[in-house]
Coordinates of C-alpha atoms and ligand atoms in Angstrom, one line a residue:
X1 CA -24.2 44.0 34.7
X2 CA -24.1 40.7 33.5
X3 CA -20.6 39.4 34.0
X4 CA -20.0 39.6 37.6
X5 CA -19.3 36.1 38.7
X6 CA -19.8 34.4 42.4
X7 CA -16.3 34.6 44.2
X8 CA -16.0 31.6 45.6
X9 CA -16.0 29.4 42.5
X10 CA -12.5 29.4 42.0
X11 CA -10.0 26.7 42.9
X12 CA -5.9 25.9 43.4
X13 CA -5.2 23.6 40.2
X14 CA -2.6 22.0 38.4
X15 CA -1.6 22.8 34.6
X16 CA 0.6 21.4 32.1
X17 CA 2.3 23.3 29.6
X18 CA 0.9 23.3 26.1
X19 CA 2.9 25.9 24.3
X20 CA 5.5 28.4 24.6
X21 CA 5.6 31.1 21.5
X22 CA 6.9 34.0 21.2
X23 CA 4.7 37.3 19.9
X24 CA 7.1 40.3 19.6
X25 CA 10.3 41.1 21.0
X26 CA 9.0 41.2 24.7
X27 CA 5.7 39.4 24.6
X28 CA 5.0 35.4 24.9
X29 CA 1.6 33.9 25.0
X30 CA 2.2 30.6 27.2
X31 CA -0.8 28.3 26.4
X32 CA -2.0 25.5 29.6
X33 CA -4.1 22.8 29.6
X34 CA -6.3 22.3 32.8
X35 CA -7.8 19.2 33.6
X36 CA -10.8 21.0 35.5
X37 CA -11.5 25.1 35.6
X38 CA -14.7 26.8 36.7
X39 CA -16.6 29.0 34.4
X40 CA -14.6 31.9 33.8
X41 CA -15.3 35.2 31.5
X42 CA -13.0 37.9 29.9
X43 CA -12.0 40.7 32.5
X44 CA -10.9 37.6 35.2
X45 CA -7.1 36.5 35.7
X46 CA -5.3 33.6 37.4
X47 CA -2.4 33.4 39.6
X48 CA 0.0 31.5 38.6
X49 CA 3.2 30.2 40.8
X50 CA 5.9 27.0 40.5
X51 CA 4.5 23.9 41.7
X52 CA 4.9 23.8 45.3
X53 CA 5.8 19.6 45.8
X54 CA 7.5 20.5 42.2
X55 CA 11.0 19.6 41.7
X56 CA 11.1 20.6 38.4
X57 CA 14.3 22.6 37.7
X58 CA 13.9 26.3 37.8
X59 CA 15.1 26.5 34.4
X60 CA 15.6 23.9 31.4
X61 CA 19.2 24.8 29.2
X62 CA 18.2 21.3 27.7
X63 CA 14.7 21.7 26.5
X64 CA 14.4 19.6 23.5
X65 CA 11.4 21.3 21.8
X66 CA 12.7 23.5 19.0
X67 CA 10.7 26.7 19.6
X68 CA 13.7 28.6 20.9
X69 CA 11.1 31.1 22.2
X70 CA 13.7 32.5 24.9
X71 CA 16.6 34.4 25.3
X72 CA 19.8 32.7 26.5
X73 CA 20.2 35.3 29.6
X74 CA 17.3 34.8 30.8
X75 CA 17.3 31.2 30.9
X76 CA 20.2 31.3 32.9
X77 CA 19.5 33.7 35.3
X78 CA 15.6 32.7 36.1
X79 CA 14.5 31.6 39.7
X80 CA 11.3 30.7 40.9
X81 CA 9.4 33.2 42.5
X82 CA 8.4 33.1 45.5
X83 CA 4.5 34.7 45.5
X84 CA 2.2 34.0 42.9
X85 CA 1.6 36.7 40.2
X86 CA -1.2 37.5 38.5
X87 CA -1.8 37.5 34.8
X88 CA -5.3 38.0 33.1
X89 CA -6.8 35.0 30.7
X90 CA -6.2 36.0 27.4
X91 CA -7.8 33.0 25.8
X92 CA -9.9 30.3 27.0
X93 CA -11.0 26.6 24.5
X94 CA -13.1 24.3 26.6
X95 CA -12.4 20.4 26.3
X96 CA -15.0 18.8 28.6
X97 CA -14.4 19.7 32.3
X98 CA -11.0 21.0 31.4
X99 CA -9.6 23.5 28.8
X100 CA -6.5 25.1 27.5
X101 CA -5.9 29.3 28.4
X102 CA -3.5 31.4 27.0
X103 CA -1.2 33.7 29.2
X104 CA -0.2 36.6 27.1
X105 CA 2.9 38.2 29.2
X106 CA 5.7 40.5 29.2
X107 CA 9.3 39.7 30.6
X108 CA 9.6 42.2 33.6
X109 CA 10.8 40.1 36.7
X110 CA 11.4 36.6 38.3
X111 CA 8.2 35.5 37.5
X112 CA 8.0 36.3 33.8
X113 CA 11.7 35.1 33.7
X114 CA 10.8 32.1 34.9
X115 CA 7.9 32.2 32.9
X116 CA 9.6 32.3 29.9
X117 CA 11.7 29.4 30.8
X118 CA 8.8 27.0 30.7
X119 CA 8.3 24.2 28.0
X120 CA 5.6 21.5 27.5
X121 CA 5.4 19.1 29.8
X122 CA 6.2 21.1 32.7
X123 CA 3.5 22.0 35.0
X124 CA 2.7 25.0 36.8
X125 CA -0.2 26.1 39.8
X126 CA -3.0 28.0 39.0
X127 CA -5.3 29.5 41.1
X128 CA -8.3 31.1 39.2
X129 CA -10.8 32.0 38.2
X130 CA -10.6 35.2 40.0
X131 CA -11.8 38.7 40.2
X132 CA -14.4 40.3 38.4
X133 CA -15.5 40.4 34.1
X134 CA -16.4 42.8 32.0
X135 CA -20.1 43.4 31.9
X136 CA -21.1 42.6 28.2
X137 CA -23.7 45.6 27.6
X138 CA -26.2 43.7 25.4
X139 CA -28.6 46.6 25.2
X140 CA -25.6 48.8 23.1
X141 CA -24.7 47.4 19.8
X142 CA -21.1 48.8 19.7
X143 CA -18.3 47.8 21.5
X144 CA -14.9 49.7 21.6
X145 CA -11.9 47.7 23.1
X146 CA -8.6 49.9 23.7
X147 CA -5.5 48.6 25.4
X148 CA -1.8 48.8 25.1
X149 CA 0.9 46.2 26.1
X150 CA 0.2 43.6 28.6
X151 CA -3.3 45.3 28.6
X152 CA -4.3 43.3 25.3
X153 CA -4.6 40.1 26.3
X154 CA -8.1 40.7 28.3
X155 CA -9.6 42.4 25.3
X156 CA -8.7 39.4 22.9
X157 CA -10.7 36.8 24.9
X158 CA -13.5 39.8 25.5
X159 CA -13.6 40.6 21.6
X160 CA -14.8 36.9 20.7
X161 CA -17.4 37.1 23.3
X162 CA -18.9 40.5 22.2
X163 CA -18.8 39.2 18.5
X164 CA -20.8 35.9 19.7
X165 CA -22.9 38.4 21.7
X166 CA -24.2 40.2 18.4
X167 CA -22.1 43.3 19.7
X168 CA -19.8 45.4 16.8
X169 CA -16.6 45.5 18.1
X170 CA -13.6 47.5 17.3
X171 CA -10.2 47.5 19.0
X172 CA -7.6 50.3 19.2
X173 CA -4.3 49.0 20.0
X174 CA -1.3 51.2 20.5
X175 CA 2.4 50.8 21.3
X176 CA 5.5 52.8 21.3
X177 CA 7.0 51.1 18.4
X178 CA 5.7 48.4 16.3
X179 CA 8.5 45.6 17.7
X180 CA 6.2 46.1 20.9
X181 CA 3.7 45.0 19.7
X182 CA 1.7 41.7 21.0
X183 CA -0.1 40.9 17.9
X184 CA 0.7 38.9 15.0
X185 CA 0.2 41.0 11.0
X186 CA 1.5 38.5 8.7
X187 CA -0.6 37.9 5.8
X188 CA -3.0 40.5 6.5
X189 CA -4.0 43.9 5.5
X190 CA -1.1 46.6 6.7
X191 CA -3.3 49.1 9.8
X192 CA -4.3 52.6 7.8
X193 CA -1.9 55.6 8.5
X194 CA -5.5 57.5 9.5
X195 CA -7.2 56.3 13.0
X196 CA -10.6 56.6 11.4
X197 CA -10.2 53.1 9.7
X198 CA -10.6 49.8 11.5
X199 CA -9.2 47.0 9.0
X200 CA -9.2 43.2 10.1
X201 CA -5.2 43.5 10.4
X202 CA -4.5 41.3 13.5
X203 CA -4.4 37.4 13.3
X204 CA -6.2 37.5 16.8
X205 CA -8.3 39.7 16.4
X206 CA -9.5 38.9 13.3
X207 CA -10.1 35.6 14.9
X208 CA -12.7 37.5 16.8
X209 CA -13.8 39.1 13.3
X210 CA -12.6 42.6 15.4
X211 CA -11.1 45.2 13.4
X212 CA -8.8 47.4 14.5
X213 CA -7.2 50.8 14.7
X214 CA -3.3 50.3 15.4
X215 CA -1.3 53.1 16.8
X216 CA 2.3 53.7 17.4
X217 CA 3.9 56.2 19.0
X218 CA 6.7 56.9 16.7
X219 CA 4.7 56.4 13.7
X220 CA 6.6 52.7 12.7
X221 CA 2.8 51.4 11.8
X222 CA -0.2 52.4 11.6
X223 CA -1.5 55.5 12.8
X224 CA 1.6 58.0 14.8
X225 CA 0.7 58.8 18.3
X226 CA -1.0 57.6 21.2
X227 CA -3.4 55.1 21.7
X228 CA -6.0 57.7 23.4
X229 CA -5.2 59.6 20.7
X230 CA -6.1 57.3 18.1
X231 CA -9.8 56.4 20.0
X232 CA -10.4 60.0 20.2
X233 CA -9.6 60.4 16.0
X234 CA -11.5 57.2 15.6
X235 CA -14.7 58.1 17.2
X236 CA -14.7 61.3 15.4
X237 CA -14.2 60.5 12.2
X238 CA -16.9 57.7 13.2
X239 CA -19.1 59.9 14.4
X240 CA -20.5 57.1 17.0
X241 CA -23.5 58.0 19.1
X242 CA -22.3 58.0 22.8
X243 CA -25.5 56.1 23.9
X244 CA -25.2 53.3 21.5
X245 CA -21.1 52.1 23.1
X246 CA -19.5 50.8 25.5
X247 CA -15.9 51.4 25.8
X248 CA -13.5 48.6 27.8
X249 CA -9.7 50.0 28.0
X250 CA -6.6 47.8 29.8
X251 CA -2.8 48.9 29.9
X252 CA -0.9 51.1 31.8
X253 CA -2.9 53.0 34.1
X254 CA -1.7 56.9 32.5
X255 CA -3.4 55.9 29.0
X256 CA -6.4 53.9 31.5
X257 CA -7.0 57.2 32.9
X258 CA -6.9 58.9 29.7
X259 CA -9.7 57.0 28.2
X260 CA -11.4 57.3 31.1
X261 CA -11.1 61.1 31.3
X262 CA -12.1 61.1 27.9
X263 CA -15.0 59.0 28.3
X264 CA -16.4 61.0 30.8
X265 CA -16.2 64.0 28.8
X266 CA -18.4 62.7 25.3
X267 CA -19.8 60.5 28.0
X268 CA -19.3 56.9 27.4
X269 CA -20.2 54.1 29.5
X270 CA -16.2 52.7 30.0
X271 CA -15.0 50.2 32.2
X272 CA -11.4 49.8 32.9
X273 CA -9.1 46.5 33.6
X274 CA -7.0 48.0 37.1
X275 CA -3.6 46.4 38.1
X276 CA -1.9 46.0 41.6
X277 CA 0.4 43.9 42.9
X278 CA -1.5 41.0 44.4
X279 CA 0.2 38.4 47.0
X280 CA -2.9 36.0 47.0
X281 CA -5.5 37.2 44.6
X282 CA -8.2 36.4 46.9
X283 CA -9.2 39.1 49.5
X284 CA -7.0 38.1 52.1
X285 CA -3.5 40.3 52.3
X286 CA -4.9 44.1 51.4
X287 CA -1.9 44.3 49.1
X288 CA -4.1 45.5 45.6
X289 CA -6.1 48.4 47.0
X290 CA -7.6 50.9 44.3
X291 CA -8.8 54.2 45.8
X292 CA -12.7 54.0 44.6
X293 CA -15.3 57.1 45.2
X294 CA -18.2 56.4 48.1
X295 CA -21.3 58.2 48.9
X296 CA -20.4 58.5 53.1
X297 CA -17.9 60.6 54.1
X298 CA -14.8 61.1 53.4
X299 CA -16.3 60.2 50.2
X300 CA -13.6 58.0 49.0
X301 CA -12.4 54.0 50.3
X302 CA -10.3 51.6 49.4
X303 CA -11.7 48.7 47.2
X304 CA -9.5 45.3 46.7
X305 CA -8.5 45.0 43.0
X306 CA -8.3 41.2 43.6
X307 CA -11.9 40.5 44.1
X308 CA -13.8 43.7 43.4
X309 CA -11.7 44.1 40.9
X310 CA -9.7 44.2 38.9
X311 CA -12.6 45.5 36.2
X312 CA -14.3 48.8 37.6
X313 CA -16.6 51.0 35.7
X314 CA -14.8 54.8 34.9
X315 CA -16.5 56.9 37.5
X316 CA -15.4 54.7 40.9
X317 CA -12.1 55.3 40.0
X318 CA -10.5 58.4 41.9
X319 CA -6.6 58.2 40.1
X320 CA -3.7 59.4 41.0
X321 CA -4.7 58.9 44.7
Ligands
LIG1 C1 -5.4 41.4 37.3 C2 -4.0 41.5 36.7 C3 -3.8 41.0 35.5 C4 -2.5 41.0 34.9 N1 -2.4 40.5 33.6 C5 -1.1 40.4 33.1 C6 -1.0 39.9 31.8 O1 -1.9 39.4 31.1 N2 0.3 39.8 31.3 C7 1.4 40.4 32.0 O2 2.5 40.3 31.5 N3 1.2 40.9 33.2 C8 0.0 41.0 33.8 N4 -0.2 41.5 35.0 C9 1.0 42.1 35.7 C10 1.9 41.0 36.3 O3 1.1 40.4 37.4 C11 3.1 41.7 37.0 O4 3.8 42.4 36.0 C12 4.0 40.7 37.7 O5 4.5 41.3 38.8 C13 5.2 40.2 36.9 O6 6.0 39.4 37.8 P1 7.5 39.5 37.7 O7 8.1 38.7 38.9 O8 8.0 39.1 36.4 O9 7.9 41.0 37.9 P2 8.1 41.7 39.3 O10 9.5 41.5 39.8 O11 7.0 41.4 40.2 O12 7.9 43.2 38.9 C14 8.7 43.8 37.8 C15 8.5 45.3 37.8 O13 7.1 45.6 37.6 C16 6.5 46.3 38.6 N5 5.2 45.7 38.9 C17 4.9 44.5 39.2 N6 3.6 44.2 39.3 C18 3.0 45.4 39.1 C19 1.7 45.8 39.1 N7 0.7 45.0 39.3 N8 1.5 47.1 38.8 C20 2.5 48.0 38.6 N9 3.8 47.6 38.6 C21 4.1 46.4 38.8 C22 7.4 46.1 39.8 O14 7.4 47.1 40.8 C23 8.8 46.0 39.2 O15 9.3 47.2 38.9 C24 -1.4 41.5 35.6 C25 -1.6 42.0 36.9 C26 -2.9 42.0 37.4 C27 -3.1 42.6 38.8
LIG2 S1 -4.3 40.4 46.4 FE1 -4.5 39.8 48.5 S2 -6.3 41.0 49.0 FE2 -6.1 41.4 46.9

């Protein structure tokens, strides 16, 4: 596997804020600039936490840029959190030593709250990058990217490096309505009604030169149902050889499990993105175990997400455990 990094090459660093935009009703992609970041690949993630000397206020009712990109009651009600949480790299330009990353993230707690409070100029700390990337399968020439939710961002940054890797690569994105979902359409081609067709219809992803399948559940775009749904209709209709893909899935962990299941059955090499709380990110608190299979007895042990992790090929995963 060729994307498994060295674990000690990442390092605690500053970031100022770039951007702040909002993507859908509950997404934001929060863009950073870093004055100096180790080589990093799709699949890792950074933790990201408040300055600790900082005293920048928790929350800025007087930002003057005009991207009002948040919602009033969360400006006033955001804190700073008191762990660091961790958020995949959804985007990565290199500038010399440094570069800028994108944060792709959903508002579900202090930290995203206070997240979504940020503007440029401010800084944050970063601590990255960490964990584990997606082998990129050079020897199979397609690639198939599924994800829902906060499980997109990964596969953005992965799609442009299996494109510049020669690799065919097709997303299937899903979500339960289309407001949910973290992907900009305008100007492009509408998503077909039937799974079977990949068109170039997100911005981002066309960046990548990625079609993709979009799903919803209630049918508002693209095709109605599931995203494991969609994969399954899109690989049939595409009648794709099993031994010629590699499938990379990151979302919630039912629809993870899913494509895993699924995988296993037609028997496609799959890795999945796992997620766990994590206090430090680095090995160190045994907060983000993942229950993995082992060859001594009792056959099972617990792996850290956080630096084994968080990408794990299908078959060491035992779920629901
Ligand atoms: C490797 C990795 C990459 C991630 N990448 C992204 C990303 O790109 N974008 C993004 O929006 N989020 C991402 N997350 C998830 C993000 O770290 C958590 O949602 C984080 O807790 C949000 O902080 P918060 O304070 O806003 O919410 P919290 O107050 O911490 O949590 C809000 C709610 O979400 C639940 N929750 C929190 N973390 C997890 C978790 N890891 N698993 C299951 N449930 C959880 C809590 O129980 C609570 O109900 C990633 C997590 C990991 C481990
Ligand atoms: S997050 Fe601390 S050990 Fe994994």
């Amino acid at each position: 596997m060729s994307g498994h990094l060295n674990r000690s090459a990442f390092q605690l660093t500053s970031a100022d804020v770039v951007s702040q935009a909002r993507i859908c009703r509950e997404h934001f992609r929060l863009t950073l600039s870093c004055p100096n970041f180790a080589d990093a690949k799709p699949g890792q993630f950074v933790q990201l936490s408040p300055e600790t000397d900082s005293s920048q206020p928790s929350h800025r009712a007087d930002a003057t840029d005009s991207v009002d990109v948040c919602d009033e009651a969360i400006r006033s009600t955001a804190t700073l959190p008191f762990l660091p949480r961790a958020f995949s790299i959804g985007g990565l330009r290199r500038n010399g030593n440094g570069c800028e990353i994108d944060i792709i993230y959903r508002v579900v707690g202090v930290a995203t709250q206070w997240m979504a409070t940020l503007r440029p100029t401010q800084t944050v700390s970063l601590l990255g990058p960490l964990g584990q990337a997606f082998p990129i399968i050079a020897s199979k020439p397609n690639a198939y990217l599924v994800g829902g939710g906060v499980g997109v961002p990964p596969l953005l940054w992965l799609a442009g490096a299996l494109t510049d890797a020669g690799i065919n690569t097709t997303a299937v994105i899903g979500s339960t309505t289309k407001e949910l979902l973290p992907l900009a359409h305008q100007g492009n081609p509408t998503p077909a009604d039937d799974a079977g067709e990949a068109r170039l219809t997100s911005t981002e992803f066309a960046n990548a030169n990625t079609p993709v399948v979009i799903s919803t559940d209630d049918g508002s775009f693209g095709f109605k149902g599931n995203v494991v749904q969609a994969f399954q209709a899109h690989l049939s209709a595409n009648n794709i050889n099993p031994t010629s893909a590699v499938v990379y899935t990151c979302g919630p962990e039912r629809m993870m499990q899913g494509v895993a299941e699924f995988c296993e059955t037609k028997d496609y090499e799959c890795y999945v993105c796992m997620e766990r709380s994590m206090a430090c990110g680095v090995g160190t608190c045994q907060s983000c175990v993942v229950t993995v299979k082992s060859e001594t007895p009792p056959n099972w042990r617990y792996a850290l997400c956080c630096t084994e992790g968080p990408i794990f090929e299908r078959s060491q995963i035992l779920w629901n455990q």
